[in-house]
CSV table of C-alpha atoms in Angstrom, one decimal:
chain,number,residue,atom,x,y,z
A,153,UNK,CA,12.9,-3.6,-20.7
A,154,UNK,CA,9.0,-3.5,-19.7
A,155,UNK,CA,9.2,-1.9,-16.2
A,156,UNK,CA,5.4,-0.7,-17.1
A,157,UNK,CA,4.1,-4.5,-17.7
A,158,UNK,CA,1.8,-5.9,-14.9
A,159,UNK,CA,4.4,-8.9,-14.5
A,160,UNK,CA,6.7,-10.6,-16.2
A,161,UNK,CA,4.9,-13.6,-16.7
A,162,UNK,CA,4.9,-15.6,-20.5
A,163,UNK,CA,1.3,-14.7,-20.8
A,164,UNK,CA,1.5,-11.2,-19.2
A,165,UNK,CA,4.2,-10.0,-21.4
A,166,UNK,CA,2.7,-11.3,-24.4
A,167,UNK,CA,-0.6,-9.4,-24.4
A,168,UNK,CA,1.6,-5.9,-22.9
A,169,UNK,CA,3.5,-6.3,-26.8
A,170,UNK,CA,0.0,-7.2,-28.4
A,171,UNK,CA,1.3,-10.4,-29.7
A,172,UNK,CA,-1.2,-12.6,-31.2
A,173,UNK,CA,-2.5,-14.9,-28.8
A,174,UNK,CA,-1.1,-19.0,-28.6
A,175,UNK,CA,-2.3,-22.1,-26.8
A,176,UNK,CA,-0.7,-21.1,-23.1
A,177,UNK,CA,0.9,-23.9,-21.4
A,178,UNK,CA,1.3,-26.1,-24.7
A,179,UNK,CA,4.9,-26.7,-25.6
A,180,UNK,CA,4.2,-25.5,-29.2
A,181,UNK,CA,1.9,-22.4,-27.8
A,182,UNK,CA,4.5,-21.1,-25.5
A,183,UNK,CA,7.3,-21.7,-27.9
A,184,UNK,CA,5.9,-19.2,-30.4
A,185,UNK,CA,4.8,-17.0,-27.4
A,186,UNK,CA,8.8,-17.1,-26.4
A,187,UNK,CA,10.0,-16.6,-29.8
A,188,UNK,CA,7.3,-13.5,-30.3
A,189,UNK,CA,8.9,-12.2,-27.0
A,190,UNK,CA,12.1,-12.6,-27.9
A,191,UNK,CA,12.0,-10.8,-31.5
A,192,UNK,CA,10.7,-8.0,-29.7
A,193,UNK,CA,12.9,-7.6,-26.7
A,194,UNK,CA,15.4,-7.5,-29.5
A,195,UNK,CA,13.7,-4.9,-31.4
A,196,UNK,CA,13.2,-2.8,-28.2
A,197,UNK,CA,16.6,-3.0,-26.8
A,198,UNK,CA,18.5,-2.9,-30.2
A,199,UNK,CA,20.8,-5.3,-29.0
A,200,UNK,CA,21.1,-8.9,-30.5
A,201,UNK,CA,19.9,-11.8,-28.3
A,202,UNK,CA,23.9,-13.0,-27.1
A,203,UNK,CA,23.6,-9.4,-25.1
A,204,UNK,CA,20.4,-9.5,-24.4
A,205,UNK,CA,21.4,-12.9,-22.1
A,206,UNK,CA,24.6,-11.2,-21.4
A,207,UNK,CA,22.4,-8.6,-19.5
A,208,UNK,CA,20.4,-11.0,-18.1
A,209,UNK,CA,22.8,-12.8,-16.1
A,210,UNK,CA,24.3,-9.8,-14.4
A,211,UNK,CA,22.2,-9.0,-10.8
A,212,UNK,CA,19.9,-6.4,-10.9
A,213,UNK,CA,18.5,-3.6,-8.5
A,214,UNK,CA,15.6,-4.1,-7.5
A,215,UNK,CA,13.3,-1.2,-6.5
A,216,UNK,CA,10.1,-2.8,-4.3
A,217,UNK,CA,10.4,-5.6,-1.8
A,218,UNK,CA,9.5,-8.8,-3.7
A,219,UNK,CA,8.0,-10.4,-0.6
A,220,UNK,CA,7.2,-10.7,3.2
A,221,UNK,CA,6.1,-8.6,5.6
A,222,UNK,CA,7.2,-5.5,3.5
A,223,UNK,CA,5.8,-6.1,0.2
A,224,UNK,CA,5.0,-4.2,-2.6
A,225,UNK,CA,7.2,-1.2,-0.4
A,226,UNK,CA,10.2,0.4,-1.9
A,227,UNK,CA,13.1,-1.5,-0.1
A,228,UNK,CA,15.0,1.9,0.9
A,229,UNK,CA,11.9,1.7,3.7
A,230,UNK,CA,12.5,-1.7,4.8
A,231,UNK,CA,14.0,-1.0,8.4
A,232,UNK,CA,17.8,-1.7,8.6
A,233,UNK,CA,17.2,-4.5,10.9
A,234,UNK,CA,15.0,-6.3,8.3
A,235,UNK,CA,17.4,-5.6,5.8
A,236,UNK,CA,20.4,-6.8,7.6
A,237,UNK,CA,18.6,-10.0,8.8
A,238,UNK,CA,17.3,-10.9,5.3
A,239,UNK,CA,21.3,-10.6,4.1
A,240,UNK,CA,22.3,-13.5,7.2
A,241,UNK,CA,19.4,-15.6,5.4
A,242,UNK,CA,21.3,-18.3,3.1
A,243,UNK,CA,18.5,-18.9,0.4
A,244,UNK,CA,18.3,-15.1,-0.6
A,245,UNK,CA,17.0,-14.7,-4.2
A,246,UNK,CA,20.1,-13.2,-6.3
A,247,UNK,CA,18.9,-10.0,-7.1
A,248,UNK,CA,17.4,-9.0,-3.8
A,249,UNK,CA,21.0,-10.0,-2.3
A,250,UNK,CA,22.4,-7.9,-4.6
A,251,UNK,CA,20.0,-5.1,-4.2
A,252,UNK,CA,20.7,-5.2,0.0
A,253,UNK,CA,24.6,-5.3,-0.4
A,254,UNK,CA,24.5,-2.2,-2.5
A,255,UNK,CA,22.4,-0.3,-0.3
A,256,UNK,CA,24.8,-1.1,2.3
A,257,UNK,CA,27.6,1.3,1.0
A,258,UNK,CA,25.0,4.2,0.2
């Protein structure tokens, strides 16, 4: 919902929507933060929160390769070889796996 944030971080997120600023890293302080978040993730989807997790469990595509040797580059020009290696890896993060199997049938 914020591809044009910095990250996705608590704190990041926060000061992208402008929200006034908590005590970061204190429960009470990042519970407001969340909630703040939250109310306008729901606001800018106009979707209620159930869907909003819904969304969020399902794998996503991801555009940029999140780490390594290829970094930061879009993963269509990640050599095949890298690709296909990462895919034998058993720890892969969910989305990237999903990302690499998809590309696969392109």
């Amino acid at each position: 919902l914020l591809p044009e944030a910095e990250n996705h971080k608590l704190q990041t997120v926060s000061q992208h929507l402008g929200l006034p600023e908590n005590t970061a890293h204190s429960a009470l302080g990042d519970v407001e933060t969340t909630l703040g978040v939250l109310r306008h993730l729901v606001e800018l989807s106009g979707v209620d929160l159930t869907t909003l997790y819904d969304r969020a469990q399902e794998p996503k595509m991801l555009t940029k390769m999140p780490f390594g040797i290829h970094k930061g580059k879009s993963i269509k020009d990640v050599p095949l070889e890298y690709r296909e290696w990462l895919l034998a890896q058993s720890e892969l993060p969910r989305d990237l796996k999903y990302t690499l199997e998809k590309l696969r049938v392109l």
